[in-house]
Short mmCIF file of C-alpha atoms in Angstrom, two decimals:
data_model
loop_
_atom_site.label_atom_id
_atom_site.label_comp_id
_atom_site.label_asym_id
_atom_site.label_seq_id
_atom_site.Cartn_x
_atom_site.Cartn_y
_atom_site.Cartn_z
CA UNK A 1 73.23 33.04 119.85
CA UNK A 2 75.73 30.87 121.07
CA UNK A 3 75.86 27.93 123.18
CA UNK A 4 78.06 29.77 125.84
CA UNK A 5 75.52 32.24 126.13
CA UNK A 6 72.64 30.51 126.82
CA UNK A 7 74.43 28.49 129.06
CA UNK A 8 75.71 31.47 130.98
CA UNK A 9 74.12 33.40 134.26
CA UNK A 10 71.30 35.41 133.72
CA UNK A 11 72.39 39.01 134.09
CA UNK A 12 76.53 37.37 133.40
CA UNK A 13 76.40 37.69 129.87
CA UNK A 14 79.97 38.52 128.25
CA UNK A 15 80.79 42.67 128.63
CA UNK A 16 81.66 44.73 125.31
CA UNK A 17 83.94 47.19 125.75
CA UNK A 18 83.28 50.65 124.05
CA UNK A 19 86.39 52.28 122.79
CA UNK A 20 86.20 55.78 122.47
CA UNK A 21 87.86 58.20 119.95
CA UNK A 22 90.02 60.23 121.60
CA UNK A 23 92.16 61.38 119.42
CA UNK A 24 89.12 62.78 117.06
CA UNK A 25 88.07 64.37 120.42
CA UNK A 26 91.45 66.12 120.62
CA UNK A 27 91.98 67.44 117.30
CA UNK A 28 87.95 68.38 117.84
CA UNK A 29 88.88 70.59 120.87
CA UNK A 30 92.05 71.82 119.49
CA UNK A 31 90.23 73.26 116.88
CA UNK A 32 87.54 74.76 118.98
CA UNK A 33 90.28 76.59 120.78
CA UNK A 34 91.81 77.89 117.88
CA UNK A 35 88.99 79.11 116.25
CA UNK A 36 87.69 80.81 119.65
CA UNK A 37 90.90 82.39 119.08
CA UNK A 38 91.07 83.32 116.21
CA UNK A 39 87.48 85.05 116.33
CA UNK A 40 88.41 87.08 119.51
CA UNK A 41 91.46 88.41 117.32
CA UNK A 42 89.23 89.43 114.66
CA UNK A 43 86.26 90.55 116.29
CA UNK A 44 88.32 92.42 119.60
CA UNK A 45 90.74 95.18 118.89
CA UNK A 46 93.05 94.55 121.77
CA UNK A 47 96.53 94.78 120.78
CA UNK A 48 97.84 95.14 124.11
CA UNK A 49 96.24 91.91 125.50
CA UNK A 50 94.48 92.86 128.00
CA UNK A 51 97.30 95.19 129.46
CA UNK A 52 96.08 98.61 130.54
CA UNK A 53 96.49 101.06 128.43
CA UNK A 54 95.15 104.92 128.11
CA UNK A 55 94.15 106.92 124.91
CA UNK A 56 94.23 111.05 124.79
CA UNK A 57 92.16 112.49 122.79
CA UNK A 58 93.91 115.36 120.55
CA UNK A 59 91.98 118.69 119.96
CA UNK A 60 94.69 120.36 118.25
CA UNK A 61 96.81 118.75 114.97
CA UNK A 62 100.58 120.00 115.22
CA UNK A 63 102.18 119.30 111.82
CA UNK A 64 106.20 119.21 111.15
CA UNK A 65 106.47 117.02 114.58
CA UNK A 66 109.37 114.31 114.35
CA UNK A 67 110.34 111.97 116.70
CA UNK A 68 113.49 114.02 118.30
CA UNK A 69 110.39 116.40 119.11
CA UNK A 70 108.92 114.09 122.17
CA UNK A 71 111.25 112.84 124.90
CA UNK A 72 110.14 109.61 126.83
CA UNK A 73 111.44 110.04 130.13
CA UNK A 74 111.94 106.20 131.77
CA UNK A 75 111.72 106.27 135.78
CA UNK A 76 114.37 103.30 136.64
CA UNK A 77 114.09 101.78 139.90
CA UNK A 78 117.41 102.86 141.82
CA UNK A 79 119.39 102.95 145.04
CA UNK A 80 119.20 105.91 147.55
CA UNK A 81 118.20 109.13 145.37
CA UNK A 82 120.54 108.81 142.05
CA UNK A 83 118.35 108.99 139.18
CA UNK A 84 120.78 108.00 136.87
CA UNK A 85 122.95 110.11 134.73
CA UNK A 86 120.36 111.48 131.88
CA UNK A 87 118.37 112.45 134.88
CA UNK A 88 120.27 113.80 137.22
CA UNK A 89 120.99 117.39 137.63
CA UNK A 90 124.40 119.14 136.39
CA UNK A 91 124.98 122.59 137.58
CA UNK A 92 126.35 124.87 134.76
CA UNK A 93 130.27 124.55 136.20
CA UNK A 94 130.58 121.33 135.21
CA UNK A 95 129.87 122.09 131.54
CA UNK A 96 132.73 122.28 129.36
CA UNK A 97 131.04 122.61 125.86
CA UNK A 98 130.03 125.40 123.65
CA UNK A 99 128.32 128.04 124.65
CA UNK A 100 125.67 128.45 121.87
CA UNK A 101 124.73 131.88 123.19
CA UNK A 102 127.91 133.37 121.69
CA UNK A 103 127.73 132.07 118.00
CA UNK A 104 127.45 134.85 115.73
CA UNK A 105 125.46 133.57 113.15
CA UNK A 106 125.76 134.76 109.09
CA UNK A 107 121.60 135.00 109.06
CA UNK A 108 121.37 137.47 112.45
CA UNK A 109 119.35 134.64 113.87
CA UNK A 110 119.67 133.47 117.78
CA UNK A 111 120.67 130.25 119.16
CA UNK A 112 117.06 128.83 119.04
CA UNK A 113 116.41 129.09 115.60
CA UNK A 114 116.70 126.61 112.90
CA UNK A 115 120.60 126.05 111.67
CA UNK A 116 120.44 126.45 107.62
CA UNK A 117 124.30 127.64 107.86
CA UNK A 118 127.63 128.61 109.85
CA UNK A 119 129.28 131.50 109.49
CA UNK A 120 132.24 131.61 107.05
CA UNK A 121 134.58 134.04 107.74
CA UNK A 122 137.16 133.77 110.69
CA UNK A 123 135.81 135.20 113.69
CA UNK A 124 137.96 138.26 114.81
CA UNK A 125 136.53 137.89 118.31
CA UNK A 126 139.32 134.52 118.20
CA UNK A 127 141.34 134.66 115.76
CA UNK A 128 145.25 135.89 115.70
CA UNK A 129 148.10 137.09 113.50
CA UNK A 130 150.84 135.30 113.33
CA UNK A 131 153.59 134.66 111.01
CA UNK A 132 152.07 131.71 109.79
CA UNK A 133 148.43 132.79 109.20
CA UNK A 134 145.65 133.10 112.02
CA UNK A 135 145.92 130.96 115.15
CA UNK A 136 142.56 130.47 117.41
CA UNK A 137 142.89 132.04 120.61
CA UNK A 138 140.13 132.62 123.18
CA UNK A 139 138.89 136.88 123.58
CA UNK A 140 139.42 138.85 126.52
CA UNK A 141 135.41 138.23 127.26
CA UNK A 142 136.24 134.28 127.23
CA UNK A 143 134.86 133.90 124.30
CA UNK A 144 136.48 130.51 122.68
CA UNK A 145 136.67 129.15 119.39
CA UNK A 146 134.79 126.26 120.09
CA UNK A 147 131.53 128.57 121.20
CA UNK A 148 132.24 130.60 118.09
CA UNK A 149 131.99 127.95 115.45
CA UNK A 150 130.02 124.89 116.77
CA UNK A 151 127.33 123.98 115.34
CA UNK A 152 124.02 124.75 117.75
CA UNK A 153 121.97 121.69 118.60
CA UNK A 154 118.29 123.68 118.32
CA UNK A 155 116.42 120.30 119.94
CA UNK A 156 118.47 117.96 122.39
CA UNK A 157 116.57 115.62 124.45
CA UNK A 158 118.69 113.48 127.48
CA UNK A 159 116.92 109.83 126.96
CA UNK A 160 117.65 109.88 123.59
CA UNK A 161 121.13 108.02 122.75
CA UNK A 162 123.77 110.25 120.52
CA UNK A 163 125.74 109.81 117.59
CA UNK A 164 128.45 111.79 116.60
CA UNK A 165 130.64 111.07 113.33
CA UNK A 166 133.30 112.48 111.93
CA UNK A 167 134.57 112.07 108.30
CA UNK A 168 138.68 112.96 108.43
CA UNK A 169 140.48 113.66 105.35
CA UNK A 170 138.79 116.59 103.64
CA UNK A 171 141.00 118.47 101.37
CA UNK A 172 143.31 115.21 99.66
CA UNK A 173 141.15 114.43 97.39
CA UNK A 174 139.15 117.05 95.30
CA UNK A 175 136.42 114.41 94.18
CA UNK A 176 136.23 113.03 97.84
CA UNK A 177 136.16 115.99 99.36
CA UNK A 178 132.67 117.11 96.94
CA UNK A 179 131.12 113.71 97.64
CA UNK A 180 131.18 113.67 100.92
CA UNK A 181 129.74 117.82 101.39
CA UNK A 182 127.46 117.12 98.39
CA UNK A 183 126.10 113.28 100.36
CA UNK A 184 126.17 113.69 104.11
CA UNK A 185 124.01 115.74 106.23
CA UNK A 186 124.49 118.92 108.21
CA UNK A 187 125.22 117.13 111.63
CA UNK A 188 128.07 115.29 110.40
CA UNK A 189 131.88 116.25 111.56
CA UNK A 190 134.32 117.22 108.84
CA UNK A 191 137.73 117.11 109.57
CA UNK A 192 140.28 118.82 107.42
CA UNK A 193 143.75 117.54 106.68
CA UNK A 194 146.53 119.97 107.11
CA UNK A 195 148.08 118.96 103.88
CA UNK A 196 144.94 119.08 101.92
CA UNK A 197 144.79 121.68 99.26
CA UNK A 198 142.41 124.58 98.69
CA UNK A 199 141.12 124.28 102.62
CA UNK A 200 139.80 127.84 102.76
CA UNK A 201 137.30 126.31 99.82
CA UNK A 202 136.86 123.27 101.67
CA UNK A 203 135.94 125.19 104.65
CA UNK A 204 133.33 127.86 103.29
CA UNK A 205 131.84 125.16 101.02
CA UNK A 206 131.34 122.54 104.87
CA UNK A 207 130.40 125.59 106.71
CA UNK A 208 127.65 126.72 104.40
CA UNK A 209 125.95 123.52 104.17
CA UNK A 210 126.14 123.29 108.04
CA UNK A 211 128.64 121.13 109.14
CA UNK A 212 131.12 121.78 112.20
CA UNK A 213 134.91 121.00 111.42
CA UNK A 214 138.20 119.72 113.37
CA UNK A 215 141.63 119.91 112.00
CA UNK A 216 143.71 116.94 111.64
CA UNK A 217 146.72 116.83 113.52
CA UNK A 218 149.85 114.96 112.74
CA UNK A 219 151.20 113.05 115.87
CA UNK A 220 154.25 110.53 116.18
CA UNK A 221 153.20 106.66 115.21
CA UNK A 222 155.00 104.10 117.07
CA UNK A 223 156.63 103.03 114.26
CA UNK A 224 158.03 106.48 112.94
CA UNK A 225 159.48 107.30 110.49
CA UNK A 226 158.66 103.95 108.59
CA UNK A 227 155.13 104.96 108.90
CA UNK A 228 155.38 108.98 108.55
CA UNK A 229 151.69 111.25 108.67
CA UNK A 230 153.87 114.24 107.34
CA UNK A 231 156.31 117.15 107.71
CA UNK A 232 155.61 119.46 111.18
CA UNK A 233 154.40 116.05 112.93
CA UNK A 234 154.76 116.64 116.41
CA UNK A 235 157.29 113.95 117.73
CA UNK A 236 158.02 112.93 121.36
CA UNK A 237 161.53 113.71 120.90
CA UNK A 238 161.29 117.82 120.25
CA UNK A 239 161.94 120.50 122.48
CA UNK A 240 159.05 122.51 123.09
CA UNK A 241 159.73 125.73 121.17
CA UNK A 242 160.05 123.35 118.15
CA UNK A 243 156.88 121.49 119.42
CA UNK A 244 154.97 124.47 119.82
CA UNK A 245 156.56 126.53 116.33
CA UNK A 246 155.33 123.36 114.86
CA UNK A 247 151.75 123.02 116.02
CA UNK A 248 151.54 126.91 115.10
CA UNK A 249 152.21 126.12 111.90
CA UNK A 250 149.43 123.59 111.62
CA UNK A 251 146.70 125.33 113.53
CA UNK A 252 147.19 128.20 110.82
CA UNK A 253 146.55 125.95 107.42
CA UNK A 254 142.68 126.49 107.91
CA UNK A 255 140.38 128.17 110.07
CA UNK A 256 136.99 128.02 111.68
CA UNK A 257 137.46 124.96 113.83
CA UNK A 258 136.04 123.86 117.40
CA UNK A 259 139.25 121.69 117.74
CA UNK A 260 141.61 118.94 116.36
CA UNK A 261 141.73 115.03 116.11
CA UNK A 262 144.57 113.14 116.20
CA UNK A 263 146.03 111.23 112.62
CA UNK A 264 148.21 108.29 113.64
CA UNK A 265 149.70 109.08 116.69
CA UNK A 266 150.06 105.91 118.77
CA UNK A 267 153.26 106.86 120.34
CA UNK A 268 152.91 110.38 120.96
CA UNK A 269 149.23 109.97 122.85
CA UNK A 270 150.89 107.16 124.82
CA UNK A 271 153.61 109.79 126.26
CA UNK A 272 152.23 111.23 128.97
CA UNK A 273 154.95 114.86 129.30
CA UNK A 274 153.94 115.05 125.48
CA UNK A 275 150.36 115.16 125.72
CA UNK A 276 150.21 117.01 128.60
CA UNK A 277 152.37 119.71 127.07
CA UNK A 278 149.97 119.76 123.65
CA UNK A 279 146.68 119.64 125.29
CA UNK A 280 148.00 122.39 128.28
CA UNK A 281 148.36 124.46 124.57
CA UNK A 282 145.16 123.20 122.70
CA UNK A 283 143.35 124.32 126.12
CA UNK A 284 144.84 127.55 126.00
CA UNK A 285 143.49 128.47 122.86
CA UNK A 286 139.95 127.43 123.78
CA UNK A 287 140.19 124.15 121.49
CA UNK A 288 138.49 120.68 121.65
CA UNK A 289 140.92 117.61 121.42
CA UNK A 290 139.10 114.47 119.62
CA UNK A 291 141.05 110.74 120.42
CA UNK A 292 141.07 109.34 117.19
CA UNK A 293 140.37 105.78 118.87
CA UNK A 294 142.98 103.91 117.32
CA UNK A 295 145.32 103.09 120.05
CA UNK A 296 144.20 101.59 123.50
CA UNK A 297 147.14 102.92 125.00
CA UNK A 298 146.05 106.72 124.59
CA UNK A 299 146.15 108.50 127.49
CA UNK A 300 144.66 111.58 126.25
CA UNK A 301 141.61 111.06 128.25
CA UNK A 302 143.40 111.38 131.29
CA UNK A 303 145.33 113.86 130.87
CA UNK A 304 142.43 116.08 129.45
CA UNK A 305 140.28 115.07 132.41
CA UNK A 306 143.02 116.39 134.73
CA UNK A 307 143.27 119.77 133.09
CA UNK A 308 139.50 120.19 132.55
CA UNK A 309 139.56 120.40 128.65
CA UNK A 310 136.78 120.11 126.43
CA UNK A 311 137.12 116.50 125.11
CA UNK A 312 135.68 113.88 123.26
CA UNK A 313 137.16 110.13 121.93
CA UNK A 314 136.49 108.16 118.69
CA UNK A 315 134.39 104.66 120.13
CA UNK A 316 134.38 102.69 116.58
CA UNK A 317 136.75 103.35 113.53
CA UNK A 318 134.13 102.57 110.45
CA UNK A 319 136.38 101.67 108.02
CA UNK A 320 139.44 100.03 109.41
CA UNK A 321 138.74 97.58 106.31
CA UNK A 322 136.55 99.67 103.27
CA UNK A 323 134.10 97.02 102.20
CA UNK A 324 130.53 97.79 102.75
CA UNK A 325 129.61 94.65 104.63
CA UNK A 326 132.42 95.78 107.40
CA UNK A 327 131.08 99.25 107.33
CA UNK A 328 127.84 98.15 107.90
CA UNK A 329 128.86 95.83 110.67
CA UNK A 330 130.97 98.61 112.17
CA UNK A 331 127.44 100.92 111.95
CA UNK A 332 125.36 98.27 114.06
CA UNK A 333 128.38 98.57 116.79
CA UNK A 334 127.64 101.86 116.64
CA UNK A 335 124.05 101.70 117.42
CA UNK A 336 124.45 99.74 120.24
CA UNK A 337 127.38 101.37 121.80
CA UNK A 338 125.24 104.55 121.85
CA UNK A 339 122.39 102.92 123.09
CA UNK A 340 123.80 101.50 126.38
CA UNK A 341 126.09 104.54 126.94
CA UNK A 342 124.00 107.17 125.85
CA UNK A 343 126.17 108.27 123.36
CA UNK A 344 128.37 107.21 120.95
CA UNK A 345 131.01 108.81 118.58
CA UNK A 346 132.50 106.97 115.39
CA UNK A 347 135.05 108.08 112.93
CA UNK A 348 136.05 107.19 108.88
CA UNK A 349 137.58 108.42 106.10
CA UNK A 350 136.14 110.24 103.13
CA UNK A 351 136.35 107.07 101.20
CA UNK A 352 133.69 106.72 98.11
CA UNK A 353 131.98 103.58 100.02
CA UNK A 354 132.11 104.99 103.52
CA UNK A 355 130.26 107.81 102.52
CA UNK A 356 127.89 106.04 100.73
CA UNK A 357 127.07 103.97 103.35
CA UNK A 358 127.18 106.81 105.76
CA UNK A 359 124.52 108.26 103.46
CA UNK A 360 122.27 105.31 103.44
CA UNK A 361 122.48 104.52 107.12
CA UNK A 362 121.67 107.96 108.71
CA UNK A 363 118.13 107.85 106.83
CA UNK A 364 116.17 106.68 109.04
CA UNK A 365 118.07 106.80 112.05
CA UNK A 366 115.71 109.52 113.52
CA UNK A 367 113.29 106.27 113.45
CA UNK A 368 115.35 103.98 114.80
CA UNK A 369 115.42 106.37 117.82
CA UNK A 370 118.77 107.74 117.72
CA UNK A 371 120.14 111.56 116.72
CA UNK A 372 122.94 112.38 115.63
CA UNK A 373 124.76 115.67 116.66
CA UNK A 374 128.17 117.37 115.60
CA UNK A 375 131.44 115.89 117.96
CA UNK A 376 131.41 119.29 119.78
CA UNK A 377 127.50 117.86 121.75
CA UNK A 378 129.09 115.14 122.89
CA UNK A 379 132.41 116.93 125.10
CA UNK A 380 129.82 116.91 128.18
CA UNK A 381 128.54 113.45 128.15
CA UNK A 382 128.64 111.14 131.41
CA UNK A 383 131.33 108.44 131.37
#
């Protein structure tokens, strides 16, 4: 004891201060936490974390079921009484699509049944002589070529966002043309190129696997006739018996087509007498017109919209540039073009690596919550 102490106070002793370990205590309850945690995780099967959720109890097991076969209808929060356009209401006038009903199909089957294959011989309920070969035309009952050879949708659901592609240039080359019917599946476009040779075995060959078709059609570039799609393009600068002698001609080099798409064409879908003049004729003979989506100065949309014509337009070009990796990119646009529209329609060539990667990206696109559907399902979509 020292001297200071004894000569201290009684009760004034010097104090000791207790430190305590507070960061031990920490880490201590830290860990406590975490393993509370971690035991509730384990030992609690609540996914949903405490969220509500309800369970139905199946009696029945329903096998072949897919995704595309259960629709999840969303209820969005809107003004007044609009529920939005994949829930509101269209009355059967404003439909300008196919009308399934009138497909005669090769197996005798109706609309609702299963699609294994489309029919392969010209329809004579729409087909023509002329001096070229057949032209489309629509029957005296209003039956049109594109109700006689689309290819039925058996399950369509509204909430679930569309993809239509087409693959253009069937016919030019003979091992292209295989790959691509041999790779890609029924729902996919096919659109034949009026030069192309052997189209009639093009056609039977795309039709019996399942696939809807379009016909290429030449129209004027802007730069014409540096950059030339062919003889009998259709050129601003024509009268319209040579206009319309010419686009007989190319109407007759195949047949069993909804419609046509444009190749090149910047100049003449920019014209507005021009495309009036072809689409007033494409409408006449109960044929789509597809915008092949390279120009942003197309007009066709318009012009189509003002004469009430089945149409459709090309959103995303996939292979402006053929590598994979922009393909690929090009695909994800895609996706999520069709996801906040609804819909979405994309166009390529019948390149080697845009089929493959066609082939590898509409695998599990059914999971991914998307469907894809031939061009013709997508003519009445909301804009």
């Amino acid at each position: 004891m020292s001297s200071e102490d004894l000569t201290a106070p009684l009760g004034m002793g010097k104090r000791r201060l207790v430190r305590l370990p507070f960061g031990l205590i920490g880490a201590g309850l830290i860990s406590v936490v975490l393993t509370t945690a971690l035991i509730w995780i384990l030992v609690v099967d609540d996914p949903y974390g405490g969220e509500p959720f309800a369970v139905l109890p199946l009696d029945e097991v329903v096998e072949g079921i897919t995704s595309q076969d259960i629709e999840v209808v969303e209820i969005r929060p809107t003004v007044g009484d609009d529920l939005g356009p994949n829930l509101r209401q269209q009355s059967s006038g404003d439909y300008l699509g196919p009308r399934y009903e009138m497909i005669i199909r090769p197996d005798g089957l109706g609309p609702e049944a299963p699609v294994t294959g489309l029919a392969i011989n010209p329809d004579t309920r729409v087909s023509e002589r002329s001096d070229y070969g057949f032209l489309p035309m629509v029957s005296d009952a209003g039956v049109r070529p594109l109700d006689a050879y689309a290819r039925p949708i058996v399950t369509q659901f509204t909430s679930i966002p569309k993809i239509a592609v087409i693959v253009t240039g069937l016919g030019l080359s003979e091992t292209g043309t295989q790959n691509a019917i041999d790779s890609l599946p029924a729902d996919v476009t096919f659109a034949l190129a009026p030069y192309g040779s052997d189209l009639d075995l093009w056609m039977q060959q795309a039709r019996m696997k399942g696939h809807e078709l379009l016909l290429q059609l030449p129209l004027e570039p802007f730069d014409f006739p540096d950059n030339d799609p062919g003889p009998h393009t259709l050129l601003v600068s024509l009268q319209p018996a040579e206009l319309l002698d010419r686009l007989a001609f190319l109407l007759t080099r195949a047949t069993n087509y909804v419609g046509v798409i444009g190749e090149m064409g910047a100049r003449f879908s920019s014209t507005r007498p021009s495309m009036q003049y072809l689409l007033e004729k494409l409408e006449s003979r109960g044929l789509m017109f597809v915008d092949n989506g390279t120009t942003s100065r197309s007009i066709a949309d318009e012009v189509a919209g003002e004469l009430r014509m089945p149409f459709s337009g090309v959103d995303v070009v996939l292979d402006e540039v053929p590598r994979e990796s922009n393909i690929d990119a090009k695909l994800l646009q895609l996706e999520s073009v069709a996801r906040a529209r609804g819909y979405a329609v994309a166009a390529g060539s019948a390149l080697p690596v845009t089929v493959r990667q066609l082939q590898e990206w509409v695998q599990d696109l059914e999971q991914r919550g998307l469907q894809l559907v031939p061009v013709s399902a997508t003519i009445d979509r909301d804009e």
